[in-house]
Amino acid sequence: QVHLAESGGGSVSAGGSLTLSCVVSARTYCLAWFRQAPGKERERVAWKSTGNDWTIYADSVKGRFTIDHDSDKNTLYLEMTSLQPEDTGIYYCAAGDSLSRCARTEVNFWGQGTQVTVSS
């Protein structure tokens, strides 16, 4: 069982920055950030293997968001810059607990989410 606890959400103006954190309770093989905007399906924003530098970003956030994992603290981060109103949503931290699952870039544990609101 993996427990994930997000923090760092809030309200910012367009063009602003926020950094989300997620404390991970156990060893994982991949970690990811997802978001869900009102009335929309949940989408993957960024994904990272914990064993190497393999990362994946959604096209909408490339060049603006950075996913990083501090293995000593077992904490996942999402640094978000140049935020836009369309980045508004609930951001979820997620984890995959097996190599086979992560090879398919799948996750099976979720945090409770943290709200990010970007005003124009």
GROMACS .gro file of N, CA, C and O in nm:
model
  480
    1GLN      N    1   0.084  -0.118   0.000
    1GLN     CA    2   0.000   0.000   0.000
    1GLN      C    3   0.088   0.125   0.000
    1GLN      O    4   0.186   0.133   0.075
    2VAL      N    5   0.053   0.219  -0.084
    2VAL     CA    6   0.128   0.343  -0.095
    2VAL      C    7   0.034   0.459  -0.061
    2VAL      O    8  -0.074   0.470  -0.120
    3HIS      N    9   0.074   0.542   0.032
    3HIS     CA   10  -0.003   0.661   0.066
    3HIS      C   11   0.066   0.784   0.010
    3HIS      O   12   0.189   0.796   0.018
    4LEU      N   13  -0.013   0.873  -0.047
    4LEU     CA   14   0.037   0.992  -0.112
    4LEU      C   15  -0.033   1.113  -0.053
    4LEU      O   16  -0.157   1.115  -0.045
    5ALA      N   17   0.043   1.214  -0.017
    5ALA     CA   18  -0.016   1.334   0.044
    5ALA      C   19   0.035   1.458  -0.026
    5ALA      O   20   0.152   1.494  -0.015
    6GLU      N   21  -0.056   1.523  -0.101
    6GLU     CA   22  -0.019   1.643  -0.176
    6GLU      C   23  -0.032   1.768  -0.090
    6GLU      O   24  -0.113   1.773   0.004
    7SER      N   25   0.044   1.869  -0.129
    7SER     CA   26   0.032   2.002  -0.068
    7SER      C   27   0.084   2.104  -0.167
    7SER      O   28   0.148   2.068  -0.267
    8GLY      N   29   0.058   2.231  -0.139
    8GLY     CA   30   0.114   2.338  -0.220
    8GLY      C   31   0.020   2.405  -0.317
    8GLY      O   32   0.058   2.499  -0.385
    9GLY      N   33  -0.103   2.356  -0.324
    9GLY     CA   34  -0.199   2.420  -0.412
    9GLY      C   35  -0.237   2.557  -0.362
    9GLY      O   36  -0.204   2.596  -0.250
   10GLY      N   37  -0.305   2.632  -0.446
   10GLY     CA   38  -0.348   2.765  -0.407
   10GLY      C   39  -0.401   2.843  -0.525
   10GLY      O   40  -0.428   2.785  -0.632
   11SER      N   41  -0.415   2.973  -0.505
   11SER     CA   42  -0.465   3.062  -0.609
   11SER      C   43  -0.355   3.157  -0.653
   11SER      O   44  -0.289   3.218  -0.568
   12VAL      N   45  -0.339   3.170  -0.783
   12VAL     CA   46  -0.238   3.261  -0.839
   12VAL      C   47  -0.296   3.333  -0.959
   12VAL      O   48  -0.395   3.288  -1.018
   13SER      N   49  -0.233   3.442  -0.996
   13SER     CA   50  -0.271   3.513  -1.118
   13SER      C   51  -0.200   3.451  -1.237
   13SER      O   52  -0.096   3.387  -1.222
   14ALA      N   53  -0.257   3.472  -1.354
   14ALA     CA   54  -0.195   3.422  -1.477
   14ALA      C   55  -0.052   3.473  -1.487
   14ALA      O   56  -0.025   3.590  -1.458
   15GLY      N   57   0.036   3.383  -1.528
   15GLY     CA   58   0.177   3.417  -1.536
   15GLY      C   59   0.255   3.383  -1.411
   15GLY      O   60   0.378   3.387  -1.410
   16GLY      N   61   0.184   3.347  -1.306
   16GLY     CA   62   0.247   3.315  -1.179
   16GLY      C   63   0.300   3.172  -1.173
   16GLY      O   64   0.292   3.096  -1.271
   17SER      N   65   0.354   3.136  -1.057
   17SER     CA   66   0.416   3.005  -1.038
   17SER      C   67   0.368   2.942  -0.908
   17SER      O   68   0.331   3.012  -0.813
   18LEU      N   69   0.370   2.811  -0.907
   18LEU     CA   70   0.340   2.733  -0.787
   18LEU      C   71   0.422   2.606  -0.792
   18LEU      O   72   0.451   2.555  -0.900
   19THR      N   73   0.457   2.554  -0.675
   19THR     CA   74   0.522   2.423  -0.668
   19THR      C   75   0.440   2.332  -0.579
   19THR      O   76   0.412   2.365  -0.463
   20LEU      N   77   0.398   2.220  -0.634
   20LEU     CA   78   0.325   2.120  -0.559
   20LEU      C   79   0.421   2.016  -0.504
   20LEU      O   80   0.522   1.985  -0.566
   21SER      N   81   0.386   1.963  -0.387
   21SER     CA   82   0.466   1.857  -0.326
   21SER      C   83   0.378   1.737  -0.296
   21SER      O   84   0.257   1.752  -0.273
   22CYS      N   85   0.439   1.620  -0.294
   22CYS     CA   86   0.365   1.497  -0.262
   22CYS      C   87   0.458   1.406  -0.185
   22CYS      O   88   0.558   1.357  -0.240
   23VAL      N   89   0.425   1.382  -0.060
   23VAL     CA   90   0.504   1.290   0.022
   23VAL      C   91   0.456   1.149  -0.005
   23VAL      O   92   0.335   1.120   0.003
   24VAL      N   93   0.549   1.061  -0.035
   24VAL     CA   94   0.520   0.923  -0.074
   24VAL      C   95   0.562   0.831   0.040
   24VAL      O   96   0.675   0.840   0.088
   25SER      N   97   0.473   0.739   0.078
   25SER     CA   98   0.497   0.660   0.200
   25SER      C   99   0.582   0.535   0.178
   25SER      O  100   0.631   0.476   0.275
   26ALA      N  101   0.598   0.493   0.054
   26ALA     CA  102   0.669   0.366   0.028
   26ALA      C  103   0.744   0.373  -0.103
   26ALA      O  104   0.730   0.468  -0.179
   27ARG      N  105   0.821   0.269  -0.128
   27ARG     CA  106   0.895   0.263  -0.254
   27ARG      C  107   0.799   0.247  -0.370
   27ARG      O  108   0.703   0.171  -0.363
   28THR      N  109   0.828   0.322  -0.477
   28THR     CA  110   0.748   0.311  -0.599
   28THR      C  111   0.842   0.304  -0.718
   28THR      O  112   0.962   0.331  -0.706
   29TYR      N  113   0.789   0.266  -0.832
   29TYR     CA  114   0.870   0.257  -0.953
   29TYR      C  115   0.839   0.371  -1.050
   29TYR      O  116   0.917   0.396  -1.141
   30CYS      N  117   0.728   0.437  -1.031
   30CYS     CA  118   0.697   0.555  -1.110
   30CYS      C  119   0.601   0.644  -1.032
   30CYS      O  120   0.525   0.595  -0.947
   31LEU      N  121   0.607   0.772  -1.062
   31LEU     CA  122   0.522   0.871  -0.998
   31LEU      C  123   0.469   0.966  -1.104
   31LEU      O  124   0.535   0.988  -1.206
   32ALA      N  125   0.356   1.024  -1.077
   32ALA     CA  126   0.296   1.111  -1.178
   32ALA      C  127   0.208   1.217  -1.113
   32ALA      O  128   0.167   1.204  -0.998
   33TRP      N  129   0.183   1.321  -1.189
   33TRP     CA  130   0.084   1.423  -1.154
   33TRP      C  131  -0.026   1.420  -1.260
   33TRP      O  132   0.003   1.422  -1.380
   34PHE      N  133  -0.148   1.419  -1.212
   34PHE     CA  134  -0.266   1.429  -1.298
   34PHE      C  135  -0.343   1.554  -1.255
   34PHE      O  136  -0.322   1.607  -1.146
   35ARG      N  137  -0.431   1.599  -1.340
   35ARG     CA  138  -0.520   1.708  -1.300
   35ARG      C  139  -0.657   1.685  -1.361
   35ARG      O  140  -0.672   1.619  -1.464
   36GLN      N  141  -0.756   1.744  -1.292
   36GLN     CA  142  -0.892   1.736  -1.342
   36GLN      C  143  -0.956   1.873  -1.331
   36GLN      O  144  -0.971   1.927  -1.221
   37ALA      N  145  -0.990   1.928  -1.446
   37ALA     CA  146  -1.057   2.058  -1.450
   37ALA      C  147  -1.208   2.036  -1.438
   37ALA      O  148  -1.258   1.928  -1.472
   38PRO      N  149  -1.280   2.137  -1.394
   38PRO     CA  150  -1.426   2.124  -1.382
   38PRO      C  151  -1.490   2.082  -1.512
   38PRO      O  152  -1.466   2.142  -1.617
   39GLY      N  153  -1.569   1.975  -1.508
   39GLY     CA  154  -1.640   1.930  -1.626
   39GLY      C  155  -1.556   1.854  -1.727
   39GLY      O  156  -1.604   1.822  -1.836
   40LYS      N  157  -1.431   1.826  -1.691
   40LYS     CA  158  -1.342   1.756  -1.784
   40LYS      C  159  -1.291   1.627  -1.722
   40LYS      O  160  -1.295   1.608  -1.601
   41GLU      N  161  -1.239   1.540  -1.806
   41GLU     CA  162  -1.181   1.416  -1.758
   41GLU      C  163  -1.043   1.441  -1.697
   41GLU      O  164  -0.975   1.538  -1.732
   42ARG      N  165  -1.004   1.352  -1.609
   42ARG     CA  166  -0.870   1.362  -1.551
   42ARG      C  167  -0.766   1.337  -1.658
   42ARG      O  168  -0.781   1.245  -1.739
   43GLU      N  169  -0.660   1.418  -1.661
   43GLU     CA  170  -0.555   1.402  -1.760
   43GLU      C  171  -0.419   1.394  -1.690
   43GLU      O  172  -0.398   1.457  -1.586
   44ARG      N  173  -0.329   1.320  -1.751
   44ARG     CA  174  -0.194   1.311  -1.697
   44ARG      C  175  -0.115   1.436  -1.740
   44ARG      O  176  -0.111   1.469  -1.857
   45VAL      N  177  -0.053   1.498  -1.643
   45VAL     CA  178   0.025   1.620  -1.668
   45VAL      C  179   0.173   1.586  -1.686
   45VAL      O  180   0.238   1.635  -1.778
   46ALA      N  181   0.223   1.503  -1.594
   46ALA     CA  182   0.365   1.467  -1.599
   46ALA      C  183   0.383   1.332  -1.532
   46ALA      O  184   0.311   1.298  -1.438
   47TRP      N  185   0.483   1.258  -1.581
   47TRP     CA  186   0.508   1.123  -1.531
   47TRP      C  187   0.658   1.104  -1.522
   47TRP      O  188   0.733   1.155  -1.606
   48LYS      N  189   0.702   1.030  -1.419
   48LYS     CA  190   0.845   1.010  -1.401
   48LYS      C  191   0.875   0.873  -1.346
   48LYS      O  192   0.813   0.827  -1.251
   49SER      N  193   0.972   0.807  -1.407
   49SER     CA  194   1.026   0.684  -1.350
   49SER      C  195   1.113   0.720  -1.231
   49SER      O  196   1.188   0.819  -1.237
   50THR      N  197   1.105   0.644  -1.123
   50THR     CA  198   1.188   0.674  -1.007
   50THR      C  199   1.327   0.611  -1.018
   50THR      O  200   1.414   0.643  -0.938
   51GLY      N  201   1.346   0.523  -1.116
   51GLY     CA  202   1.473   0.455  -1.129
   51GLY      C  203   1.568   0.516  -1.230
   51GLY      O  204   1.685   0.479  -1.234
   52ASN      N  205   1.519   0.609  -1.310
   52ASN     CA  206   1.604   0.673  -1.410
   52ASN      C  207   1.546   0.809  -1.445
   52ASN      O  208   1.458   0.858  -1.372
   53ASP      N  209   1.594   0.867  -1.551
   53ASP     CA  210   1.551   1.004  -1.586
   53ASP      C  211   1.434   1.008  -1.684
   53ASP      O  212   1.405   1.113  -1.741
   54TRP      N  213   1.368   0.895  -1.707
   54TRP     CA  214   1.256   0.891  -1.801
   54TRP      C  215   1.141   0.975  -1.747
   54TRP      O  216   1.088   0.949  -1.640
   55THR      N  217   1.103   1.078  -1.824
   55THR     CA  218   0.990   1.163  -1.789
   55THR      C  219   0.901   1.183  -1.912
   55THR      O  220   0.949   1.177  -2.026
   56ILE      N  221   0.775   1.208  -1.887
   56ILE     CA  222   0.679   1.236  -1.992
   56ILE      C  223   0.595   1.355  -1.949
   56ILE      O  224   0.552   1.362  -1.834
   57TYR      N  225   0.574   1.447  -2.041
   57TYR     CA  226   0.491   1.565  -2.013
   57TYR      C  227   0.377   1.575  -2.114
   57TYR      O  228   0.395   1.542  -2.232
   58ALA      N  229   0.265   1.623  -2.068
   58ALA     CA  230   0.157   1.656  -2.161
   58ALA      C  231   0.203   1.774  -2.248
   58ALA      O  232   0.276   1.861  -2.200
   59ASP      N  233   0.160   1.775  -2.372
   59ASP     CA  234   0.202   1.882  -2.463
   59ASP      C  235   0.165   2.019  -2.407
   59ASP      O  236   0.238   2.118  -2.427
   60SER      N  237   0.054   2.026  -2.336
   60SER     CA  238   0.004   2.154  -2.287
   60SER      C  239   0.092   2.216  -2.178
   60SER      O  240   0.080   2.335  -2.149
   61VAL      N  241   0.181   2.136  -2.118
   61VAL     CA  242   0.263   2.189  -2.009
   61VAL      C  243   0.413   2.184  -2.038
   61VAL      O  244   0.492   2.231  -1.957
   62LYS      N  245   0.452   2.127  -2.150
   62LYS     CA  246   0.594   2.117  -2.184
   62LYS      C  247   0.659   2.255  -2.184
   62LYS      O  248   0.605   2.351  -2.240
   63GLY      N  249   0.773   2.264  -2.120
   63GLY     CA  250   0.846   2.390  -2.112
   63GLY      C  251   0.800   2.479  -1.999
   63GLY      O  252   0.866   2.579  -1.969
   64ARG      N  253   0.688   2.445  -1.935
   64ARG     CA  254   0.637   2.527  -1.824
   64ARG      C  255   0.640   2.452  -1.691
   64ARG      O  256   0.658   2.512  -1.586
   65PHE      N  257   0.615   2.322  -1.695
   65PHE     CA  258   0.610   2.240  -1.574
   65PHE      C  259   0.732   2.148  -1.569
   65PHE      O  260   0.780   2.100  -1.672
   66THR      N  261   0.779   2.122  -1.445
   66THR     CA  262   0.889   2.029  -1.425
   66THR      C  263   0.854   1.933  -1.313
   66THR      O  264   0.819   1.977  -1.203
   67ILE      N  265   0.866   1.804  -1.341
   67ILE     CA  266   0.842   1.701  -1.239
   67ILE      C  267   0.978   1.656  -1.185
   67ILE      O  268   1.074   1.639  -1.261
   68ASP      N  269   0.984   1.638  -1.055
   68ASP     CA  270   1.110   1.598  -0.993
   68ASP      C  271   1.081   1.513  -0.870
   68ASP      O  272   0.977   1.530  -0.805
   69HIS      N  273   1.173   1.423  -0.840
   69HIS     CA  274   1.157   1.334  -0.724
   69HIS      C  275   1.282   1.340  -0.640
   69HIS      O  276   1.393   1.314  -0.689
   70ASP      N  277   1.265   1.375  -0.513
   70ASP     CA  278   1.375   1.371  -0.416
   70ASP      C  279   1.370   1.235  -0.349
   70ASP      O  280   1.285   1.209  -0.265
   71SER      N  281   1.463   1.147  -0.389
   71SER     CA  282   1.459   1.010  -0.337
   71SER      C  283   1.493   1.004  -0.188
   71SER      O  284   1.444   0.915  -0.117
   72ASP      N  285   1.574   1.096  -0.140
   72ASP     CA  286   1.609   1.096   0.003
   72ASP      C  287   1.486   1.125   0.088
   72ASP      O  288   1.466   1.065   0.194
   73LYS      N  289   1.404   1.219   0.043
   73LYS     CA  290   1.283   1.255   0.116
   73LYS      C  291   1.161   1.177   0.066
   73LYS      O  292   1.053   1.186   0.126
   74ASN      N  293   1.180   1.102  -0.043
   74ASN     CA  294   1.071   1.033  -0.111
   74ASN      C  295   0.953   1.127  -0.130
   74ASN      O  296   0.838   1.099  -0.091
   75THR      N  297   0.983   1.238  -0.191
   75THR     CA  298   0.884   1.343  -0.215
   75THR      C  299   0.886   1.381  -0.363
   75THR      O  300   0.993   1.400  -0.421
   76LEU      N  301   0.769   1.387  -0.420
   76LEU     CA  302   0.752   1.425  -0.560
   76LEU      C  303   0.714   1.571  -0.567
   76LEU      O  304   0.637   1.620  -0.484
   77TYR      N  305   0.767   1.641  -0.666
   77TYR     CA  306   0.737   1.782  -0.684
   77TYR      C  307   0.685   1.807  -0.825
   77TYR      O  308   0.716   1.735  -0.919
   78LEU      N  309   0.607   1.913  -0.837
   78LEU     CA  310   0.568   1.964  -0.967
   78LEU      C  311   0.586   2.115  -0.963
   78LEU      O  312   0.510   2.185  -0.898
   79GLU      N  313   0.689   2.162  -1.031
   79GLU     CA  314   0.713   2.305  -1.040
   79GLU      C  315   0.637   2.358  -1.160
   79GLU      O  316   0.659   2.312  -1.273
   80MET      N  317   0.549   2.452  -1.137
   80MET     CA  318   0.464   2.505  -1.242
   80MET      C  319   0.493   2.653  -1.261
   80MET      O  320   0.484   2.731  -1.165
   81THR      N  321   0.527   2.692  -1.382
   81THR     CA  322   0.555   2.832  -1.413
   81THR      C  323   0.465   2.878  -1.528
   81THR      O  324   0.403   2.795  -1.596
   82SER      N  325   0.459   3.008  -1.548
   82SER     CA  326   0.377   3.066  -1.655
   82SER      C  327   0.236   3.008  -1.653
   82SER      O  328   0.181   2.969  -1.757
   83LEU      N  329   0.178   3.002  -1.536
   83LEU     CA  330   0.046   2.941  -1.522
   83LEU      C  331  -0.061   3.020  -1.595
   83LEU      O  332  -0.056   3.145  -1.600
   84GLN      N  333  -0.156   2.947  -1.651
   84GLN     CA  334  -0.266   3.005  -1.726
   84GLN      C  335  -0.399   2.958  -1.667
   84GLN      O  336  -0.404   2.856  -1.600
   85PRO      N  337  -0.506   3.032  -1.693
   85PRO     CA  338  -0.637   2.990  -1.638
   85PRO      C  339  -0.673   2.846  -1.674
   85PRO      O  340  -0.738   2.777  -1.593
   86GLU      N  341  -0.631   2.798  -1.789
   86GLU     CA  342  -0.663   2.660  -1.829
   86GLU      C  343  -0.587   2.557  -1.748
   86GLU      O  344  -0.613   2.437  -1.761
   87ASP      N  345  -0.493   2.601  -1.664
   87ASP     CA  346  -0.424   2.509  -1.574
   87ASP      C  347  -0.502   2.486  -1.445
   87ASP      O  348  -0.463   2.404  -1.362
   88THR      N  349  -0.611   2.555  -1.429
   88THR     CA  350  -0.695   2.540  -1.310
   88THR      C  351  -0.752   2.400  -1.299
   88THR      O  352  -0.795   2.342  -1.399
   89GLY      N  353  -0.750   2.346  -1.178
   89GLY     CA  354  -0.806   2.214  -1.156
   89GLY      C  355  -0.757   2.155  -1.026
   89GLY      O  356  -0.680   2.218  -0.953
   90ILE      N  357  -0.800   2.034  -1.001
   90ILE     CA  358  -0.749   1.958  -0.886
   90ILE      C  359  -0.633   1.875  -0.936
   90ILE      O  360  -0.647   1.800  -1.033
   91TYR      N  361  -0.520   1.888  -0.870
   91TYR     CA  362  -0.400   1.815  -0.908
   91TYR      C  363  -0.380   1.697  -0.814
   91TYR      O  364  -0.382   1.712  -0.692
   92TYR      N  365  -0.360   1.580  -0.875
   92TYR     CA  366  -0.344   1.456  -0.800
   92TYR      C  367  -0.205   1.399  -0.821
   92TYR      O  368  -0.156   1.392  -0.934
   93CYS      N  369  -0.148   1.354  -0.713
   93CYS     CA  370  -0.024   1.277  -0.716
   93CYS      C  371  -0.063   1.129  -0.731
   93CYS      O  372  -0.163   1.085  -0.670
   94ALA      N  373   0.012   1.054  -0.809
   94ALA     CA  374  -0.018   0.912  -0.831
   94ALA      C  375   0.112   0.832  -0.838
   94ALA      O  376   0.217   0.886  -0.871
   95ALA      N  377   0.100   0.702  -0.810
   95ALA     CA  378   0.219   0.617  -0.807
   95ALA      C  379   0.189   0.480  -0.866
   95ALA      O  380   0.076   0.430  -0.857
   96GLY      N  381   0.292   0.420  -0.922
   96GLY     CA  382   0.287   0.281  -0.967
   96GLY      C  383   0.381   0.199  -0.882
   96GLY      O  384   0.495   0.240  -0.857
   97ASP      N  385   0.338   0.080  -0.839
   97ASP     CA  386   0.417   0.003  -0.743
   97ASP      C  387   0.484  -0.120  -0.803
   97ASP      O  388   0.531  -0.206  -0.728
   98SER      N  389   0.489  -0.130  -0.934
   98SER     CA  390   0.559  -0.243  -0.994
   98SER      C  391   0.627  -0.201  -1.124
   98SER      O  392   0.583  -0.107  -1.190
   99LEU      N  393   0.734  -0.273  -1.157
   99LEU     CA  394   0.806  -0.243  -1.281
   99LEU      C  395   0.717  -0.264  -1.403
   99LEU      O  396   0.720  -0.183  -1.497
  100SER      N  397   0.641  -0.372  -1.402
  100SER     CA  398   0.559  -0.403  -1.520
  100SER      C  399   0.452  -0.296  -1.540
  100SER      O  400   0.426  -0.251  -1.652
  101ARG      N  401   0.393  -0.250  -1.430
  101ARG     CA  402   0.291  -0.146  -1.440
  101ARG      C  403   0.355  -0.016  -1.491
  101ARG      O  404   0.302   0.051  -1.579
  102CYS      N  405   0.468   0.019  -1.437
  102CYS     CA  406   0.531   0.144  -1.476
  102CYS      C  407   0.586   0.139  -1.617
  102CYS      O  408   0.598   0.242  -1.683
  103ALA      N  409   0.623   0.020  -1.664
  103ALA     CA  410   0.667   0.008  -1.803
  103ALA      C  411   0.555   0.046  -1.900
  103ALA      O  412   0.580   0.086  -2.014
  104ARG      N  413   0.431   0.030  -1.852
  104ARG     CA  414   0.315   0.071  -1.932
  104ARG      C  415   0.271   0.212  -1.894
  104ARG      O  416   0.164   0.257  -1.936
  105THR      N  417   0.351   0.279  -1.814
  105THR     CA  418   0.323   0.415  -1.762
  105THR      C  419   0.188   0.419  -1.691
  105THR      O  420   0.116   0.519  -1.698
  106GLU      N  421   0.156   0.312  -1.621
  106GLU     CA  422   0.033   0.306  -1.544
  106GLU      C  423   0.059   0.333  -1.397
  106GLU      O  424   0.170   0.311  -1.348
  107VAL      N  425  -0.043   0.380  -1.327
  107VAL     CA  426  -0.034   0.403  -1.184
  107VAL      C  427  -0.152   0.335  -1.117
  107VAL      O  428  -0.256   0.311  -1.180
  108ASN      N  429  -0.137   0.305  -0.989
  108ASN     CA  430  -0.246   0.239  -0.918
  108ASN      C  431  -0.270   0.291  -0.777
  108ASN      O  432  -0.349   0.234  -0.702
  109PHE      N  433  -0.202   0.397  -0.738
  109PHE     CA  434  -0.229   0.462  -0.610
  109PHE      C  435  -0.246   0.611  -0.634
  109PHE      O  436  -0.176   0.670  -0.718
  110TRP      N  437  -0.337   0.672  -0.557
  110TRP     CA  438  -0.371   0.812  -0.577
  110TRP      C  439  -0.374   0.888  -0.445
  110TRP      O  440  -0.413   0.833  -0.342
  111GLY      N  441  -0.336   1.015  -0.454
  111GLY     CA  442  -0.355   1.104  -0.342
  111GLY      C  443  -0.494   1.165  -0.346
  111GLY      O  444  -0.574   1.136  -0.436
  112GLN      N  445  -0.523   1.250  -0.248
  112GLN     CA  446  -0.655   1.311  -0.237
  112GLN      C  447  -0.671   1.434  -0.325
  112GLN      O  448  -0.783   1.477  -0.351
  113GLY      N  449  -0.561   1.491  -0.370
  113GLY     CA  450  -0.569   1.606  -0.460
  113GLY      C  451  -0.550   1.738  -0.388
  113GLY      O  452  -0.577   1.751  -0.269
  114THR      N  453  -0.503   1.836  -0.465
  114THR     CA  454  -0.488   1.972  -0.414
  114THR      C  455  -0.535   2.068  -0.523
  114THR      O  456  -0.505   2.049  -0.641
  115GLN      N  457  -0.608   2.170  -0.483
  115GLN     CA  458  -0.670   2.262  -0.578
  115GLN      C  459  -0.571   2.369  -0.624
  115GLN      O  460  -0.503   2.431  -0.542
  116VAL      N  461  -0.567   2.389  -0.754
  116VAL     CA  462  -0.490   2.499  -0.814
  116VAL      C  463  -0.588   2.585  -0.893
  116VAL      O  464  -0.661   2.534  -0.978
  117THR      N  465  -0.590   2.713  -0.863
  117THR     CA  466  -0.677   2.806  -0.933
  117THR      C  467  -0.594   2.920  -0.990
  117THR      O  468  -0.519   2.986  -0.917
  118VAL      N  469  -0.606   2.940  -1.121
  118VAL     CA  470  -0.532   3.046  -1.188
  118VAL      C  471  -0.633   3.147  -1.244
  118VAL      O  472  -0.719   3.111  -1.324
  119SER      N  473  -0.622   3.270  -1.200
  119SER     CA  474  -0.714   3.373  -1.245
  119SER      C  475  -0.650   3.459  -1.354
  119SER      O  476  -0.530   3.481  -1.354
  120SER      N  477  -0.735   3.506  -1.444
  120SER     CA  478  -0.684   3.588  -1.555
  120SER      C  479  -0.673   3.734  -1.517
  120SER      O  480  -0.720   3.777  -1.413
   0.00000   0.00000   0.00000
